[in-house]
PDB file of C-alpha atoms in Angstrom:
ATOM      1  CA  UNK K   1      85.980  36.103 102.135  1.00 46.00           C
ATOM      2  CA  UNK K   2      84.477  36.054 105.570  1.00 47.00           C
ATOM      3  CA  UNK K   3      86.994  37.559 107.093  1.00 47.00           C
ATOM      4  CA  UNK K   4      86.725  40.658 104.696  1.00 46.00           C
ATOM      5  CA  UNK K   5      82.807  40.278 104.714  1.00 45.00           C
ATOM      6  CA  UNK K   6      82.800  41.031 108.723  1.00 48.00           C
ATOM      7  CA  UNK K   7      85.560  43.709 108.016  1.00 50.00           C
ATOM      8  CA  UNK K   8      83.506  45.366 105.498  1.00 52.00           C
ATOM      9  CA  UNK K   9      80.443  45.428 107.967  1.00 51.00           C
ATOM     10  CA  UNK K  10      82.464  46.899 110.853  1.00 50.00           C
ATOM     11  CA  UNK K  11      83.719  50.019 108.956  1.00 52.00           C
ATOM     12  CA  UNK K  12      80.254  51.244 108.335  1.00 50.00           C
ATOM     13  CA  UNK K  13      78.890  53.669 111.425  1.00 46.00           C
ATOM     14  CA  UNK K  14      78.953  52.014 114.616  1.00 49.00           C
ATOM     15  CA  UNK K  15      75.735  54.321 116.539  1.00 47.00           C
ATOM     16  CA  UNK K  16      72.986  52.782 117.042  1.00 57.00           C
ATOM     17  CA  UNK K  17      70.207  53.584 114.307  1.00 66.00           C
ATOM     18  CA  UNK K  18      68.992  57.639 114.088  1.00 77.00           C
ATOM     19  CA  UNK K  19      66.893  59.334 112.240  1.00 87.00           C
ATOM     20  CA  UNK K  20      66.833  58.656 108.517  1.00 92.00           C
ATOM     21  CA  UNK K  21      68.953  59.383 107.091  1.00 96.00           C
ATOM     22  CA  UNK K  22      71.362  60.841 110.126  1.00 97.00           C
ATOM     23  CA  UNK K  23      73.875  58.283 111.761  1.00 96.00           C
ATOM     24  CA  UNK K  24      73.709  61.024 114.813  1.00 98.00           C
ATOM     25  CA  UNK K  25      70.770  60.328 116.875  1.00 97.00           C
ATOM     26  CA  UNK K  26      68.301  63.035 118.690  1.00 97.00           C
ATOM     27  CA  UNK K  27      66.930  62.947 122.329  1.00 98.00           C
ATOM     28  CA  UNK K  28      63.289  62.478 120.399  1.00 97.00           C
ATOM     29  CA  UNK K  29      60.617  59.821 122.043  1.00 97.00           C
ATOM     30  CA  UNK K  30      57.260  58.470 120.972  1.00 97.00           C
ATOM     31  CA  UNK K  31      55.378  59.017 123.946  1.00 97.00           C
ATOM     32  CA  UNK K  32      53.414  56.621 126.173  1.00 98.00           C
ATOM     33  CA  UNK K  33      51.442  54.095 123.587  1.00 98.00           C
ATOM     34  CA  UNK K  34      52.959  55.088 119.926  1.00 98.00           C
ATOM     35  CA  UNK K  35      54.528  53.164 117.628  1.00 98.00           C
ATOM     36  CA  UNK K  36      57.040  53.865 114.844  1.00 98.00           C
ATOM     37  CA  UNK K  37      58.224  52.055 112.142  1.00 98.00           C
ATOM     38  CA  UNK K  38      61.558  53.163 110.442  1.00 97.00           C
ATOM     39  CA  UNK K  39      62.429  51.298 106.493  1.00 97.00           C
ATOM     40  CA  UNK K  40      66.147  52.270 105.065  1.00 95.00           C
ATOM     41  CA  UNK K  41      68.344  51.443 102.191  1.00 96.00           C
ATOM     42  CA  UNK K  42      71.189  51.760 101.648  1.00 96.00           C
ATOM     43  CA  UNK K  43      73.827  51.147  98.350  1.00 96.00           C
ATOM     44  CA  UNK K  44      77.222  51.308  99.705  1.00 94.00           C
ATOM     45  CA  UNK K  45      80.316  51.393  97.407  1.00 93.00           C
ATOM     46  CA  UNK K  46      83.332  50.200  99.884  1.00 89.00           C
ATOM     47  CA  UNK K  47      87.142  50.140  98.588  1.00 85.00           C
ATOM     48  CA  UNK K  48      86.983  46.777  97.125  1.00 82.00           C
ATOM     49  CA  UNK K  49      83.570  45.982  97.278  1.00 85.00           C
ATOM     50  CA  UNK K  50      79.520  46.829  96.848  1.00 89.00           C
ATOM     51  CA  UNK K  51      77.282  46.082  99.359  1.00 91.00           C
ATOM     52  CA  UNK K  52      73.392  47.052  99.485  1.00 93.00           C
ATOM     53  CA  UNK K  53      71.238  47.095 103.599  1.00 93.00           C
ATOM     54  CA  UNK K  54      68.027  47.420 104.220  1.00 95.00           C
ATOM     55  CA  UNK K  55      67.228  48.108 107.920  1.00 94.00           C
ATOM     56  CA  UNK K  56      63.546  47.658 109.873  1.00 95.00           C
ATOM     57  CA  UNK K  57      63.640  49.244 112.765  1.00 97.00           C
ATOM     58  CA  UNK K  58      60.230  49.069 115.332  1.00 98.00           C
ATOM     59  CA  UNK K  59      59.653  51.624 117.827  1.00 98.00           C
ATOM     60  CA  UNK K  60      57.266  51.361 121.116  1.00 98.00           C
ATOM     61  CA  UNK K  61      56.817  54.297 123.147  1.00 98.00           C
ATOM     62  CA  UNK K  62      56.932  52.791 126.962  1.00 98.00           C
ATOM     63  CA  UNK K  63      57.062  56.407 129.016  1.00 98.00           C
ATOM     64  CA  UNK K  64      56.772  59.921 127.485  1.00 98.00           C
ATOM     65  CA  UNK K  65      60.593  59.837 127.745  1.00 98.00           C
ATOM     66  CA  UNK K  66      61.902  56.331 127.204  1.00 98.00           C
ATOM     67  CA  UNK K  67      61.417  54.154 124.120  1.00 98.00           C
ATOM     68  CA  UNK K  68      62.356  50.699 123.565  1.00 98.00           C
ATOM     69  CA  UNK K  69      63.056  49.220 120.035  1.00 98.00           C
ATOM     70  CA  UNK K  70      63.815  46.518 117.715  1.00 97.00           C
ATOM     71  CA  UNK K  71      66.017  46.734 114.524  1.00 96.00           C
ATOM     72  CA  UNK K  72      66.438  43.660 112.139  1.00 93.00           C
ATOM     73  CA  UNK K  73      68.905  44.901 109.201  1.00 93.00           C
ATOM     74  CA  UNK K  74      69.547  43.148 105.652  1.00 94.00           C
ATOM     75  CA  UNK K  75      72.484  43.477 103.737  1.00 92.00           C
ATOM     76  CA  UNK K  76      73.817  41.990 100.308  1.00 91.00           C
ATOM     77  CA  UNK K  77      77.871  42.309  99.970  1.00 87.00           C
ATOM     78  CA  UNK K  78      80.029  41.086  97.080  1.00 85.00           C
ATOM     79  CA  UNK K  79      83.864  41.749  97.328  1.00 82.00           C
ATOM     80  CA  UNK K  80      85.115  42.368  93.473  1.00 75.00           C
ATOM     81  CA  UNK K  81      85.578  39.534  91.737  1.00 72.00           C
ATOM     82  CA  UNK K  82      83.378  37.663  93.979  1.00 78.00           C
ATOM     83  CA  UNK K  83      80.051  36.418  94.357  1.00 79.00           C
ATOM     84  CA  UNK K  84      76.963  38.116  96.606  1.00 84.00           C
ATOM     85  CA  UNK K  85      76.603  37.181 100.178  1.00 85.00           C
ATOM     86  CA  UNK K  86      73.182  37.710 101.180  1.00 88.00           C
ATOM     87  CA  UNK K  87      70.812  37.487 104.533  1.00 89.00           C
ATOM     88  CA  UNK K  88      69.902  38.855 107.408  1.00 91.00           C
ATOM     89  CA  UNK K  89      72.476  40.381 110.022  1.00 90.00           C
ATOM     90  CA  UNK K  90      72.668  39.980 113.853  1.00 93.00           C
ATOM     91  CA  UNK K  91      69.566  41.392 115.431  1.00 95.00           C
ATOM     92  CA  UNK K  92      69.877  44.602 117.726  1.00 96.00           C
ATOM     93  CA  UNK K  93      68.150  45.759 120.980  1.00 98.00           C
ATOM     94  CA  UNK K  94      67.742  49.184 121.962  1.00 97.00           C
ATOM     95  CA  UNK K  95      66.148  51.933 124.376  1.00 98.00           C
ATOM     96  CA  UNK K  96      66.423  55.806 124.532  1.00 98.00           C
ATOM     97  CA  UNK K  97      65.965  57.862 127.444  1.00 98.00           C
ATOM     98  CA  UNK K  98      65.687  61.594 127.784  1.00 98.00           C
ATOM     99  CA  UNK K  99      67.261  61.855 131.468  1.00 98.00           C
ATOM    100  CA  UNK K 100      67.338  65.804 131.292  1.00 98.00           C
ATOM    101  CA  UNK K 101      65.976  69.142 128.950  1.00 97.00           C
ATOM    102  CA  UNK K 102      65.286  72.312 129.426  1.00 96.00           C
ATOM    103  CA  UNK K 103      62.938  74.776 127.220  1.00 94.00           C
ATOM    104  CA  UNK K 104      65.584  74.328 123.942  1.00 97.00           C
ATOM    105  CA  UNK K 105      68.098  71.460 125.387  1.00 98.00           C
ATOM    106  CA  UNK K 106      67.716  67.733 126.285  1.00 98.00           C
ATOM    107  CA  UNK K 107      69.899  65.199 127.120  1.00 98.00           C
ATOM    108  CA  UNK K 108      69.364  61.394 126.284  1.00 98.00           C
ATOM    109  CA  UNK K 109      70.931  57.841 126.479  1.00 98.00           C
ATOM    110  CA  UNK K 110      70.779  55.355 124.286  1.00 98.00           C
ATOM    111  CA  UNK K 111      72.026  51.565 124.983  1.00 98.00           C
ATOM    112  CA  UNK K 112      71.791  48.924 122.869  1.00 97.00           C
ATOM    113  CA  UNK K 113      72.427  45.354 122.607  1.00 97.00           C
ATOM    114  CA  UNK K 114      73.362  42.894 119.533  1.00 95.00           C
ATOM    115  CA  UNK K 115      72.118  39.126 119.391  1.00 95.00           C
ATOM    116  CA  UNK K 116      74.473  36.846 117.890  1.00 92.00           C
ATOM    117  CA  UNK K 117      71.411  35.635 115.388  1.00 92.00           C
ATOM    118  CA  UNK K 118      73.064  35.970 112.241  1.00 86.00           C
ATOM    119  CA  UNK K 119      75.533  33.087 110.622  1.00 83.00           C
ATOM    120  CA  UNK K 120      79.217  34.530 111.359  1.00 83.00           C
ATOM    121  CA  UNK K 121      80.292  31.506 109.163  1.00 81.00           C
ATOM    122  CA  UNK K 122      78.753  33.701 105.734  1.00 81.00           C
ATOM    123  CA  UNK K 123      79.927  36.502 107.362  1.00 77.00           C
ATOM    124  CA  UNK K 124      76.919  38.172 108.472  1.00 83.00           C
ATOM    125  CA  UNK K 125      77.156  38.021 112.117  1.00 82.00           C
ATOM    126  CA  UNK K 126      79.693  38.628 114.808  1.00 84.00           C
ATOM    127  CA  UNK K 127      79.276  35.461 116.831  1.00 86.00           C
ATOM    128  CA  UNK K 128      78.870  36.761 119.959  1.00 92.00           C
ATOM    129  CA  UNK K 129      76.468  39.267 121.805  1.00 94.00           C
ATOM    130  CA  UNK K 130      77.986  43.239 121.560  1.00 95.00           C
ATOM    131  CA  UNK K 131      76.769  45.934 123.894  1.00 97.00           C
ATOM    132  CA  UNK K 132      77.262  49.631 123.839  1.00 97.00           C
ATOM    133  CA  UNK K 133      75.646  52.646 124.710  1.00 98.00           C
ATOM    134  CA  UNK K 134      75.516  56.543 122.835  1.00 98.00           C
ATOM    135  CA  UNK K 135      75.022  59.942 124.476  1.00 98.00           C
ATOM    136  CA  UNK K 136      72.386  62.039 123.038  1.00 98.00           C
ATOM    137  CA  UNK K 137      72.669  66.207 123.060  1.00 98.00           C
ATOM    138  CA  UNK K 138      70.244  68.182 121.170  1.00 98.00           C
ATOM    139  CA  UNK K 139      69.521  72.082 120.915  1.00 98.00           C
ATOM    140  CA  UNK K 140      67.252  73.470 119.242  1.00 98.00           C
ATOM    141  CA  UNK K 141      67.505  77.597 117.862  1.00 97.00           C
ATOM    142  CA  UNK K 142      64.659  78.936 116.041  1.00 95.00           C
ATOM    143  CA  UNK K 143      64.756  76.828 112.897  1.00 97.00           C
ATOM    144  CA  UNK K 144      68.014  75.197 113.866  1.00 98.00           C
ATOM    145  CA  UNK K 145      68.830  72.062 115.483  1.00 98.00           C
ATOM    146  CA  UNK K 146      71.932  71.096 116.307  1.00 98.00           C
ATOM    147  CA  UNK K 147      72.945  67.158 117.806  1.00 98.00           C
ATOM    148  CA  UNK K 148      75.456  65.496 118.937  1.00 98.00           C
ATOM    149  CA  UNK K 149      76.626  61.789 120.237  1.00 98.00           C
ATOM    150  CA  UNK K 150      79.049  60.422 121.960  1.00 98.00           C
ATOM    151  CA  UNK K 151      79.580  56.607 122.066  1.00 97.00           C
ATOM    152  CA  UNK K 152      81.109  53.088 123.289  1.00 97.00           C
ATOM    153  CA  UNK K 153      80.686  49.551 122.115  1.00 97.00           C
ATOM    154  CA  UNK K 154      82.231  46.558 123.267  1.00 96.00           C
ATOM    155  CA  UNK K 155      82.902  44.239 120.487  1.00 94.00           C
ATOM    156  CA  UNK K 156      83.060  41.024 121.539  1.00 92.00           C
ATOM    157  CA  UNK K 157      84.094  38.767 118.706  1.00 87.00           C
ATOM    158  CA  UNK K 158      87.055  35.602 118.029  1.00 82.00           C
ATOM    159  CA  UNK K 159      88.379  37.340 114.939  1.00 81.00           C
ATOM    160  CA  UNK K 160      90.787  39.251 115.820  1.00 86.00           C
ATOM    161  CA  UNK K 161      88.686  43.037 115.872  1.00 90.00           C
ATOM    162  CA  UNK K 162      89.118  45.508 118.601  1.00 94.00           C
ATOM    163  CA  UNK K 163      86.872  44.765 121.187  1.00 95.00           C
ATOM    164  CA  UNK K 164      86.892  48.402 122.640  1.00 96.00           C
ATOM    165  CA  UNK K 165      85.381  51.070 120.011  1.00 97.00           C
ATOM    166  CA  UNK K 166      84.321  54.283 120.439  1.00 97.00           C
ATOM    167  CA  UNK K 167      82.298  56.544 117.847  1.00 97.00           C
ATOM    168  CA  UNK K 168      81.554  60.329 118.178  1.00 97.00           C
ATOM    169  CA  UNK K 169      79.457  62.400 115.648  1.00 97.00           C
ATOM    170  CA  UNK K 170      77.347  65.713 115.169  1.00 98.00           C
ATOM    171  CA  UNK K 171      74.711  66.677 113.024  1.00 98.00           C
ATOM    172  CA  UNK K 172      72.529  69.869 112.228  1.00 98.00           C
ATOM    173  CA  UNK K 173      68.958  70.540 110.873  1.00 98.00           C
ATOM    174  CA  UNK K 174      67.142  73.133 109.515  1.00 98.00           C
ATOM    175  CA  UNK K 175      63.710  73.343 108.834  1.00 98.00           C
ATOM    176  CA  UNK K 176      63.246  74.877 105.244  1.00 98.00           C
ATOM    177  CA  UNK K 177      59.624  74.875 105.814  1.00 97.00           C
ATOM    178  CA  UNK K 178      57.229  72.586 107.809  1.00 95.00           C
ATOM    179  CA  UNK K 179      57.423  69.744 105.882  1.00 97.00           C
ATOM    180  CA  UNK K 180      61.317  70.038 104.307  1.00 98.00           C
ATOM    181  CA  UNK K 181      64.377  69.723 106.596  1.00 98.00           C
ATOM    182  CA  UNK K 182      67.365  70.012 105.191  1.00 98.00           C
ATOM    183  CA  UNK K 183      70.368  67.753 107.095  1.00 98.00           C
ATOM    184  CA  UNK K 184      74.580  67.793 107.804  1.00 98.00           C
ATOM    185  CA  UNK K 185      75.953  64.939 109.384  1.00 98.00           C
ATOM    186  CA  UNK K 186      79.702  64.276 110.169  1.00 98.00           C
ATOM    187  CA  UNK K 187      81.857  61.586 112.323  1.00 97.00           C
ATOM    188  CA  UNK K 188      84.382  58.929 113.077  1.00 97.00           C
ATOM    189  CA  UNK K 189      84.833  56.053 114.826  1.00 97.00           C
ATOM    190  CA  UNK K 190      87.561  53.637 116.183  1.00 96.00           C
ATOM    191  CA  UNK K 191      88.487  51.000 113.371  1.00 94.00           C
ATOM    192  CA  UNK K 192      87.489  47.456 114.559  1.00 93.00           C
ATOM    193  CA  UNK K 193      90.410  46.030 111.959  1.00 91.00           C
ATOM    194  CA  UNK K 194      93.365  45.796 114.584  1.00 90.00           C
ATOM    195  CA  UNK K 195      95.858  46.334 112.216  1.00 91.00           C
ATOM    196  CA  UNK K 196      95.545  49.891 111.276  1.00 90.00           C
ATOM    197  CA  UNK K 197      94.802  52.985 113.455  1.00 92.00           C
ATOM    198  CA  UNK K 198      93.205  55.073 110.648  1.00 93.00           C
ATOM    199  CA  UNK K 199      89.608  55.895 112.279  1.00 95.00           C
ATOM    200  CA  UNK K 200      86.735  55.427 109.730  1.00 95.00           C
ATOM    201  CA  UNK K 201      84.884  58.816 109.307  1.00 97.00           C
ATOM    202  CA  UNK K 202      82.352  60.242 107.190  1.00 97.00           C
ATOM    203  CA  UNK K 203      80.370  63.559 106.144  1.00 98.00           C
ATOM    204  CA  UNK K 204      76.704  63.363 104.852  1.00 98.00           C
ATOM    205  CA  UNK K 205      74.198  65.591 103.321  1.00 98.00           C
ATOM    206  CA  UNK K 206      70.424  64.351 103.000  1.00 98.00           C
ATOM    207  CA  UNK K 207      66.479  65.754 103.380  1.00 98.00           C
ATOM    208  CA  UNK K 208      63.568  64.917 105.327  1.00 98.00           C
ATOM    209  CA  UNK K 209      60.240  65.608 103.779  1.00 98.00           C
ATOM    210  CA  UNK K 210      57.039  65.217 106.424  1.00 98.00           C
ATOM    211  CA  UNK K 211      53.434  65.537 104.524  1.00 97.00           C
ATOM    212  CA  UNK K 212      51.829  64.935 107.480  1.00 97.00           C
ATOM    213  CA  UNK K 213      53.196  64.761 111.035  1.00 94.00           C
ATOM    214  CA  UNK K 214      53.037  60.791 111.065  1.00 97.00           C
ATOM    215  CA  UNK K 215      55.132  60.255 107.717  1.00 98.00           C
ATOM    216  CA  UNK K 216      58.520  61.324 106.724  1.00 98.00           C
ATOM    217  CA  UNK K 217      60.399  60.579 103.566  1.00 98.00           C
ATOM    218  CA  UNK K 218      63.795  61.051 103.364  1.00 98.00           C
ATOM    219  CA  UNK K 219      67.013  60.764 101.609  1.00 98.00           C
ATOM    220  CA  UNK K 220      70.790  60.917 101.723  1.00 98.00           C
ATOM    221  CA  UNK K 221      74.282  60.564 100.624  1.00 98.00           C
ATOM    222  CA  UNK K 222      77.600  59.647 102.298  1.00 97.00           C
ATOM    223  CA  UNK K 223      80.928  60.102 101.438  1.00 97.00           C
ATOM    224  CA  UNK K 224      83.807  58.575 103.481  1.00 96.00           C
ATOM    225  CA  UNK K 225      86.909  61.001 104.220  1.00 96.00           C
ATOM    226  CA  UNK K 226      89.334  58.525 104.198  1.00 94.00           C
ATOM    227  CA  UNK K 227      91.092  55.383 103.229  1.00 91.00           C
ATOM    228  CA  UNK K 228      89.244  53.476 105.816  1.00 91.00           C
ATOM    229  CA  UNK K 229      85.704  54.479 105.242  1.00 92.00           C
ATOM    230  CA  UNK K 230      83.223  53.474 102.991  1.00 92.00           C
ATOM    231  CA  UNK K 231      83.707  55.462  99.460  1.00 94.00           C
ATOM    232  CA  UNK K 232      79.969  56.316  99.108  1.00 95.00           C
ATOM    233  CA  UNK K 233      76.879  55.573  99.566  1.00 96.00           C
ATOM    234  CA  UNK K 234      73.118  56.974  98.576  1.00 97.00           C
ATOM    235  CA  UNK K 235      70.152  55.749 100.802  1.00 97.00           C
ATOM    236  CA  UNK K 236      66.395  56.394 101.153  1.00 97.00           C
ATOM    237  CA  UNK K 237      63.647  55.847 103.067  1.00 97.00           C
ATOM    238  CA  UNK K 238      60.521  56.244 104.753  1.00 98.00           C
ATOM    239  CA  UNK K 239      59.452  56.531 108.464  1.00 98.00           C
ATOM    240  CA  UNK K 240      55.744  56.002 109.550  1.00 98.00           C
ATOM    241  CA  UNK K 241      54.199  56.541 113.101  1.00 98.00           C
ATOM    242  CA  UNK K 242      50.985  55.737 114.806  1.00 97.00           C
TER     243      UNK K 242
END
């Protein structure tokens, strides 16, 4: 059961946290003082199994162009047949720096890190610390914007898993108005399971309401595009800043 609980974990997007409810990430900062506080969930319906996350992630804005942040997910998973396994998973690390723009382009980097503070015997963690980094690209057209990432992780772990995964992805807005976006997200990754080389992918639709310019709502649904992807999923959630 552990063994498939880690599994079952891998196959799910490898970026680094985005925008709710986009796995591709844009170039966008806080700025110098502000603080942002992301809340997601997630009900996930795998191949042989269900498995419900809830993700916190805390934003600081350092420099007008570099953020640091901490993410502490959730997740319940219960192979069929079996019993829930419940608790937090391994905490993450991360920063994102916009190295480069012009007036409709930018350019941004985004490493992360991943503490070995969950229980790998339940399943929950990996064991040992992971580290990766993504490539941010945005461009923005009139009410379009259009991102992209580009990314490596080294998974250190003792089961078995690929420790060398990459994970690519693209995603477009558009602004309906000023407070609906309307989102398109696609990618695929390496599979950390060793003994297949069917990459995990997945397509996603979703929408970003924004009352006011320091609250968004959002939500979204994934569908997996093949055998080694999740099957679906549905997710909302909210995003505050101050």
């Amino acid at each position: 059961m552990k063994k498939f609980l880690m599994l079952a974990a891998a196959i799910m997007p490898l970026a680094a946290h985005a925008t709710n409810p986009l796995v591709t990430d844009d170039t966008g900062t806080q700025d110098t003082g502000n603080w942002q506080l992301e809340l997601n969930s997630e009900w996930i319906t795998l191949p042989t199994s269900r498995q419900q996350q809830w993700t916190n992630t805390l934003t600081y804005g350092v420099l007008p162009a570099l953020d640091v942040a901490i993410q502490a997910p959730y997740q319940r998973s219960r192979p069929d047949g079996d019993g829930w396994t419940s608790g937090f998973t391994d905490l993450q690390l991360q920063a994102k720096w916009r190295f480069l723009e012009g007036e409709q382009w930018s350019l941004g980097l985004k490493p992360f890190v991943t503490l070995p503070t969950a229980s790998q015997d339940r399943g929950l963690g990996n064991g040992r610390a992971t580290t990766g980094a993504n490539l941010l690209m945005q461009y923005t057209l009139d009410r379009w914007t259009f991102l992209a990432n580009a990314g490596y992780t080294w998974n250190n772990n003792s089961t078995g898993n690929r420790q060398s995964l990459w994970n690519v992805s693209t995603a477009m807005l558009f602004s309906v108005t000023e407070e609906l976006r309307l989102v398109g997200d696609i990618g695929m990754a390496t599979n950390p399971d060793s003994t297949t080389q069917t990459k995990p992918a997945y397509a996603l639709v979703g929408a970003i309401y924004s009352p006011t310019k320091d609250l968004d709502l959002d939500v979204g649904y994934k569908r997996g595009l093949n055998p080694a992807s999740l099957t679906h999923s549905v997710q909302a959630g909210v995003t505050i800043r101050w």
